[in-house]
Amino acid sequence: MAKTTQSASPHPIVRQWKAYWSETRRPLASLAFVLPLLLLYEGGVLLLGTAAVRNGADVWLRQLLDVLGLGSYFLLPILTVGVLLGWHHTTHEPWRLSASVLYGMLVESAALALLLLAVAHTQAHLISQLDAVGGVAAAASVRENVSGLIAAVVSYFGAGIYEEVLFRLLLLPTIAGAIAMLGGQPPLRTLAAVLLTSAAFAAAHYVGPHGETLSWYTFTFRFLAGGFFAMLFVYRGFGIAAGTHALYDVFVGV
């Protein structure tokens, strides 16, 4: 009689990790995770008034909407939510989400933000130019009082959300799609989109009246950080990328 073999089932921890890895990549999880940050940012900007510091990506996206004749204040956050809802709808996956997934996303984002912070300090130490980092100096100068600290934290939430919306959620798939139309294969178009959006992300910090003075140190790090966020977006989803970005800014500034 032929023997039948039965493959051993995965360990419960392995099953839980695979389930978490899959769940966190869903657009619905991303929306649930970033929605509190979005509400804190938009609500904080309204409450702070003239003391609020708007993120550059937020300003550019609103200017684009104004050019298109869509200048309603709340349209940008509504569109952000709508894009994620529409994206989830196209996946045909259940509209259910576990709270434990969101807690895990918070822990993962914090760990990844600390990893990026360690990379930043390592790079600064290697080239002995930590004092030249404009972002650190700017963050230190804004912490003059409690209201300044609150305004800074609000702006960090805005950077985490809208810079990821602009450079990763909108621009990266657009570039990858354009390269695909030109015949680029998946590995090539993904790599090209990551590199191009990372360069655009880094360059954006030196554009406009509030842009910083161009420095090879800060540009290099922001290019690497942009690549880091882009790879998180590709492999871990929008929520982890935005959460890591926001928490990194908070850790650096606070």
mmCIF file of C-alpha atoms in Angstrom:
data_model
loop_
_atom_site.group_PDB
_atom_site.id
_atom_site.type_symbol
_atom_site.label_atom_id
_atom_site.label_comp_id
_atom_site.label_asym_id
_atom_site.label_seq_id
_atom_site.Cartn_x
_atom_site.Cartn_y
_atom_site.Cartn_z
ATOM 1 C CA MET A 1 0.000 0.000 0.000
ATOM 2 C CA ALA A 2 1.416 3.373 -0.987
ATOM 3 C CA LYS A 3 2.215 5.648 1.904
ATOM 4 C CA THR A 4 0.618 9.060 1.961
ATOM 5 C CA THR A 5 2.652 11.971 3.213
ATOM 6 C CA GLN A 6 1.170 15.053 4.780
ATOM 7 C CA SER A 7 3.163 18.256 4.796
ATOM 8 C CA ALA A 8 3.579 19.802 8.185
ATOM 9 C CA SER A 9 1.478 22.908 8.729
ATOM 10 C CA PRO A 10 3.363 26.158 9.328
ATOM 11 C CA HIS A 11 4.089 27.200 12.893
ATOM 12 C CA PRO A 12 1.389 29.500 14.340
ATOM 13 C CA ILE A 13 3.883 32.359 14.598
ATOM 14 C CA VAL A 14 4.782 31.922 10.930
ATOM 15 C CA ARG A 15 1.083 31.955 9.984
ATOM 16 C CA GLN A 16 0.487 35.084 12.050
ATOM 17 C CA TRP A 17 3.464 36.843 10.489
ATOM 18 C CA LYS A 18 2.329 35.943 6.957
ATOM 19 C CA ALA A 19 -1.176 37.154 7.742
ATOM 20 C CA TYR A 20 0.187 40.424 9.185
ATOM 21 C CA TRP A 21 2.494 40.935 6.186
ATOM 22 C CA SER A 22 -0.435 40.499 3.814
ATOM 23 C CA GLU A 23 -2.939 42.560 5.809
ATOM 24 C CA THR A 24 -0.682 45.586 6.200
ATOM 25 C CA ARG A 25 -0.192 45.858 2.437
ATOM 26 C CA ARG A 26 -3.930 46.342 1.871
ATOM 27 C CA PRO A 27 -5.075 49.896 1.006
ATOM 28 C CA LEU A 28 -7.775 49.641 3.675
ATOM 29 C CA ALA A 29 -5.129 49.068 6.351
ATOM 30 C CA SER A 30 -3.135 52.009 5.005
ATOM 31 C CA LEU A 31 -6.196 54.248 5.176
ATOM 32 C CA ALA A 32 -7.105 53.200 8.719
ATOM 33 C CA PHE A 33 -3.507 53.720 9.838
ATOM 34 C CA VAL A 34 -2.877 57.151 8.294
ATOM 35 C CA LEU A 35 -6.367 58.587 8.861
ATOM 36 C CA PRO A 36 -5.614 59.694 12.465
ATOM 37 C CA LEU A 37 -2.439 61.416 11.235
ATOM 38 C CA LEU A 38 -4.382 63.082 8.434
ATOM 39 C CA LEU A 39 -7.027 64.345 10.847
ATOM 40 C CA LEU A 40 -4.390 65.590 13.303
ATOM 41 C CA TYR A 41 -2.557 67.432 10.539
ATOM 42 C CA GLU A 42 -5.581 69.066 8.915
ATOM 43 C CA GLY A 43 -7.189 69.837 12.273
ATOM 44 C CA GLY A 44 -3.909 71.162 13.654
ATOM 45 C CA VAL A 45 -3.415 73.470 10.677
ATOM 46 C CA LEU A 46 -6.911 74.915 11.141
ATOM 47 C CA LEU A 47 -6.454 75.403 14.890
ATOM 48 C CA LEU A 48 -2.949 76.880 14.647
ATOM 49 C CA GLY A 49 -3.924 79.340 11.915
ATOM 50 C CA THR A 50 -1.032 81.577 10.931
ATOM 51 C CA ALA A 51 1.304 79.649 13.250
ATOM 52 C CA ALA A 52 0.855 76.491 11.197
ATOM 53 C CA VAL A 53 3.652 75.324 8.897
ATOM 54 C CA ARG A 54 2.274 73.657 5.783
ATOM 55 C CA ASN A 55 4.253 70.917 4.133
ATOM 56 C CA GLY A 56 5.603 71.718 0.668
ATOM 57 C CA ALA A 57 3.943 68.705 -0.943
ATOM 58 C CA ASP A 58 0.637 69.793 0.606
ATOM 59 C CA VAL A 59 1.038 73.271 -0.912
ATOM 60 C CA TRP A 60 1.973 71.929 -4.358
ATOM 61 C CA LEU A 61 -0.943 69.487 -4.455
ATOM 62 C CA ARG A 62 -3.373 72.232 -3.449
ATOM 63 C CA GLN A 63 -1.918 74.561 -6.078
ATOM 64 C CA LEU A 64 -2.429 71.847 -8.695
ATOM 65 C CA LEU A 65 -6.044 71.463 -7.615
ATOM 66 C CA ASP A 66 -6.476 75.251 -7.796
ATOM 67 C CA VAL A 67 -5.168 75.259 -11.368
ATOM 68 C CA LEU A 68 -7.734 72.564 -12.190
ATOM 69 C CA GLY A 69 -10.459 74.710 -10.651
ATOM 70 C CA LEU A 70 -10.820 72.465 -7.600
ATOM 71 C CA GLY A 71 -9.849 74.829 -4.813
ATOM 72 C CA SER A 72 -12.006 73.558 -1.938
ATOM 73 C CA TYR A 73 -9.941 73.378 1.265
ATOM 74 C CA PHE A 74 -11.087 69.898 2.249
ATOM 75 C CA LEU A 75 -10.825 68.426 -1.261
ATOM 76 C CA LEU A 76 -7.199 67.253 -0.900
ATOM 77 C CA PRO A 77 -7.735 65.114 2.240
ATOM 78 C CA ILE A 78 -11.017 63.842 0.754
ATOM 79 C CA LEU A 79 -9.210 62.857 -2.449
ATOM 80 C CA THR A 80 -6.483 61.136 -0.434
ATOM 81 C CA VAL A 81 -9.088 59.062 1.381
ATOM 82 C CA GLY A 82 -10.952 58.468 -1.878
ATOM 83 C CA VAL A 83 -7.870 57.182 -3.698
ATOM 84 C CA LEU A 84 -7.171 54.636 -0.968
ATOM 85 C CA LEU A 85 -10.824 53.566 -0.828
ATOM 86 C CA GLY A 86 -10.949 53.212 -4.607
ATOM 87 C CA TRP A 87 -7.686 51.284 -4.614
ATOM 88 C CA HIS A 88 -9.023 48.888 -2.012
ATOM 89 C CA HIS A 89 -12.221 48.453 -3.997
ATOM 90 C CA THR A 90 -10.222 47.294 -7.027
ATOM 91 C CA THR A 91 -8.561 44.564 -4.941
ATOM 92 C CA HIS A 92 -11.959 42.906 -4.252
ATOM 93 C CA GLU A 93 -10.759 42.077 -0.741
ATOM 94 C CA PRO A 94 -12.946 42.101 2.414
ATOM 95 C CA TRP A 95 -13.751 45.397 4.102
ATOM 96 C CA ARG A 96 -12.607 44.115 7.474
ATOM 97 C CA LEU A 97 -9.552 44.986 9.516
ATOM 98 C CA SER A 98 -8.154 43.847 12.868
ATOM 99 C CA ALA A 99 -7.042 46.424 15.424
ATOM 100 C CA SER A 100 -3.973 44.276 16.136
ATOM 101 C CA VAL A 101 -2.804 44.936 12.571
ATOM 102 C CA LEU A 102 -2.834 48.685 13.210
ATOM 103 C CA TYR A 103 -0.885 48.270 16.464
ATOM 104 C CA GLY A 104 1.649 46.173 14.580
ATOM 105 C CA MET A 105 1.934 48.831 11.874
ATOM 106 C CA LEU A 106 2.678 51.444 14.528
ATOM 107 C CA VAL A 107 5.441 49.324 16.058
ATOM 108 C CA GLU A 108 6.884 48.471 12.638
ATOM 109 C CA SER A 109 6.830 52.103 11.491
ATOM 110 C CA ALA A 110 8.545 53.234 14.689
ATOM 111 C CA ALA A 111 11.241 50.561 14.307
ATOM 112 C CA LEU A 112 11.844 51.491 10.665
ATOM 113 C CA ALA A 113 11.952 55.199 11.562
ATOM 114 C CA LEU A 114 14.595 54.477 14.203
ATOM 115 C CA LEU A 115 16.544 52.466 11.622
ATOM 116 C CA LEU A 116 16.511 55.414 9.221
ATOM 117 C CA LEU A 117 17.505 57.726 12.070
ATOM 118 C CA ALA A 118 20.487 55.466 12.793
ATOM 119 C CA VAL A 119 21.447 55.620 9.111
ATOM 120 C CA ALA A 120 21.260 59.426 9.213
ATOM 121 C CA HIS A 121 23.518 59.650 12.255
ATOM 122 C CA THR A 122 25.929 57.116 10.785
ATOM 123 C CA GLN A 123 26.198 59.083 7.575
ATOM 124 C CA ALA A 124 26.691 62.317 9.517
ATOM 125 C CA HIS A 125 29.376 60.716 11.666
ATOM 126 C CA LEU A 126 31.230 59.285 8.685
ATOM 127 C CA ILE A 127 31.575 62.636 6.958
ATOM 128 C CA SER A 128 31.777 64.712 10.160
ATOM 129 C CA GLN A 129 29.142 67.217 9.012
ATOM 130 C CA LEU A 130 26.270 66.664 11.422
ATOM 131 C CA ASP A 131 26.107 70.404 12.185
ATOM 132 C CA ALA A 132 25.542 71.111 8.497
ATOM 133 C CA VAL A 133 22.252 69.257 8.367
ATOM 134 C CA GLY A 134 19.662 71.946 7.642
ATOM 135 C CA GLY A 135 16.756 69.813 8.810
ATOM 136 C CA VAL A 136 18.225 69.299 12.277
ATOM 137 C CA ALA A 137 19.081 72.971 12.677
ATOM 138 C CA ALA A 138 15.633 74.021 11.513
ATOM 139 C CA ALA A 139 13.966 71.599 13.905
ATOM 140 C CA ALA A 140 16.030 72.900 16.823
ATOM 141 C CA SER A 141 15.201 76.527 16.063
ATOM 142 C CA VAL A 142 11.454 75.896 15.990
ATOM 143 C CA ARG A 143 11.360 74.358 19.471
ATOM 144 C CA GLU A 144 11.341 77.688 21.253
ATOM 145 C CA ASN A 145 8.049 77.130 23.020
ATOM 146 C CA VAL A 146 5.187 74.705 23.351
ATOM 147 C CA SER A 147 3.192 76.198 20.470
ATOM 148 C CA GLY A 148 6.253 75.967 18.257
ATOM 149 C CA LEU A 149 6.684 72.318 19.195
ATOM 150 C CA ILE A 150 3.030 71.574 18.426
ATOM 151 C CA ALA A 151 3.285 73.355 15.079
ATOM 152 C CA ALA A 152 6.397 71.348 14.253
ATOM 153 C CA VAL A 153 4.781 67.998 15.107
ATOM 154 C CA VAL A 154 1.713 68.897 13.038
ATOM 155 C CA SER A 155 3.955 69.720 10.079
ATOM 156 C CA TYR A 156 5.773 66.377 10.475
ATOM 157 C CA PHE A 157 2.456 64.546 10.161
ATOM 158 C CA GLY A 158 1.738 66.519 6.996
ATOM 159 C CA ALA A 159 5.123 65.612 5.539
ATOM 160 C CA GLY A 160 4.622 61.951 6.293
ATOM 161 C CA ILE A 161 1.258 61.884 4.558
ATOM 162 C CA TYR A 162 1.403 64.305 1.642
ATOM 163 C CA GLU A 163 5.004 63.719 0.586
ATOM 164 C CA GLU A 164 4.174 60.026 0.406
ATOM 165 C CA VAL A 165 0.944 60.808 -1.462
ATOM 166 C CA LEU A 166 2.800 62.927 -4.014
ATOM 167 C CA PHE A 167 6.053 61.038 -4.536
ATOM 168 C CA ARG A 168 5.026 57.455 -3.818
ATOM 169 C CA LEU A 169 1.238 57.026 -4.160
ATOM 170 C CA LEU A 170 0.881 59.219 -7.262
ATOM 171 C CA LEU A 171 4.253 59.730 -8.921
ATOM 172 C CA LEU A 172 5.869 56.306 -8.511
ATOM 173 C CA PRO A 173 3.065 54.266 -10.160
ATOM 174 C CA THR A 174 2.737 56.919 -12.878
ATOM 175 C CA ILE A 175 6.422 56.684 -13.788
ATOM 176 C CA ALA A 176 6.363 52.890 -13.602
ATOM 177 C CA GLY A 177 3.307 52.829 -15.859
ATOM 178 C CA ALA A 178 4.938 55.177 -18.375
ATOM 179 C CA ILE A 179 8.041 52.981 -18.505
ATOM 180 C CA ALA A 180 5.820 49.920 -18.956
ATOM 181 C CA MET A 181 4.184 51.585 -21.974
ATOM 182 C CA LEU A 182 7.672 52.018 -23.435
ATOM 183 C CA GLY A 183 8.301 48.297 -23.038
ATOM 184 C CA GLY A 184 10.155 48.294 -19.725
ATOM 185 C CA GLN A 185 10.015 45.035 -17.793
ATOM 186 C CA PRO A 186 8.793 44.931 -14.147
ATOM 187 C CA PRO A 187 12.214 44.932 -12.414
ATOM 188 C CA LEU A 188 13.497 47.754 -14.620
ATOM 189 C CA ARG A 189 10.446 49.966 -14.362
ATOM 190 C CA THR A 190 10.206 49.543 -10.600
ATOM 191 C CA LEU A 191 13.888 50.380 -10.123
ATOM 192 C CA ALA A 192 13.684 53.365 -12.482
ATOM 193 C CA ALA A 193 10.553 54.670 -10.739
ATOM 194 C CA VAL A 194 12.204 54.326 -7.320
ATOM 195 C CA LEU A 195 15.344 56.179 -8.456
ATOM 196 C CA LEU A 196 13.486 58.965 -10.262
ATOM 197 C CA THR A 197 11.014 59.609 -7.463
ATOM 198 C CA SER A 198 13.827 59.532 -4.900
ATOM 199 C CA ALA A 199 15.735 62.178 -6.871
ATOM 200 C CA ALA A 200 12.571 64.290 -7.173
ATOM 201 C CA PHE A 201 11.877 63.872 -3.452
ATOM 202 C CA ALA A 202 15.384 65.038 -2.555
ATOM 203 C CA ALA A 203 15.357 67.970 -5.001
ATOM 204 C CA ALA A 204 11.958 69.189 -3.780
ATOM 205 C CA HIS A 205 13.474 70.288 -0.466
ATOM 206 C CA TYR A 206 15.512 72.976 -2.240
ATOM 207 C CA VAL A 207 12.708 74.445 -4.379
ATOM 208 C CA GLY A 208 10.650 77.544 -3.671
ATOM 209 C CA PRO A 209 10.998 80.497 -1.327
ATOM 210 C CA HIS A 210 11.248 78.252 1.740
ATOM 211 C CA GLY A 211 13.653 75.784 0.150
ATOM 212 C CA GLU A 212 16.964 75.050 1.817
ATOM 213 C CA THR A 213 20.376 75.840 0.432
ATOM 214 C CA LEU A 214 21.520 72.917 -1.689
ATOM 215 C CA SER A 215 24.002 70.710 0.135
ATOM 216 C CA TRP A 216 25.482 67.483 -1.214
ATOM 217 C CA TYR A 217 25.205 65.957 2.257
ATOM 218 C CA THR A 218 21.502 66.640 2.723
ATOM 219 C CA PHE A 219 20.679 65.837 -0.906
ATOM 220 C CA THR A 220 22.468 62.482 -0.687
ATOM 221 C CA PHE A 221 20.697 61.514 2.506
ATOM 222 C CA ARG A 222 17.293 62.589 1.225
ATOM 223 C CA PHE A 223 17.877 60.611 -1.960
ATOM 224 C CA LEU A 224 18.636 57.540 0.165
ATOM 225 C CA ALA A 225 15.646 58.254 2.400
ATOM 226 C CA GLY A 226 13.436 58.657 -0.652
ATOM 227 C CA GLY A 227 14.609 55.279 -1.908
ATOM 228 C CA PHE A 228 13.936 53.790 1.525
ATOM 229 C CA PHE A 229 10.367 55.151 1.588
ATOM 230 C CA ALA A 230 9.814 54.049 -2.017
ATOM 231 C CA MET A 231 10.861 50.479 -1.261
ATOM 232 C CA LEU A 232 8.582 50.486 1.777
ATOM 233 C CA PHE A 233 5.740 51.637 -0.451
ATOM 234 C CA VAL A 234 6.431 48.888 -2.991
ATOM 235 C CA TYR A 235 6.887 46.029 -0.533
ATOM 236 C CA ARG A 236 5.060 47.139 2.636
ATOM 237 C CA GLY A 237 2.343 49.465 1.370
ATOM 238 C CA PHE A 238 1.446 53.143 1.630
ATOM 239 C CA GLY A 239 0.549 53.048 5.329
ATOM 240 C CA ILE A 240 3.934 51.793 6.510
ATOM 241 C CA ALA A 241 5.761 54.236 4.221
ATOM 242 C CA ALA A 242 3.737 57.220 5.463
ATOM 243 C CA GLY A 243 3.908 56.145 9.109
ATOM 244 C CA THR A 244 7.664 55.600 8.965
ATOM 245 C CA HIS A 245 8.160 58.970 7.269
ATOM 246 C CA ALA A 246 6.050 60.837 9.829
ATOM 247 C CA LEU A 247 7.642 59.135 12.843
ATOM 248 C CA TYR A 248 11.149 59.679 11.490
ATOM 249 C CA ASP A 249 10.445 63.421 11.197
ATOM 250 C CA VAL A 250 9.031 63.442 14.727
ATOM 251 C CA PHE A 251 12.032 61.588 16.146
ATOM 252 C CA VAL A 252 14.468 63.978 14.443
ATOM 253 C CA GLY A 253 12.575 67.147 15.366
ATOM 254 C CA VAL A 254 11.394 66.270 18.870
#
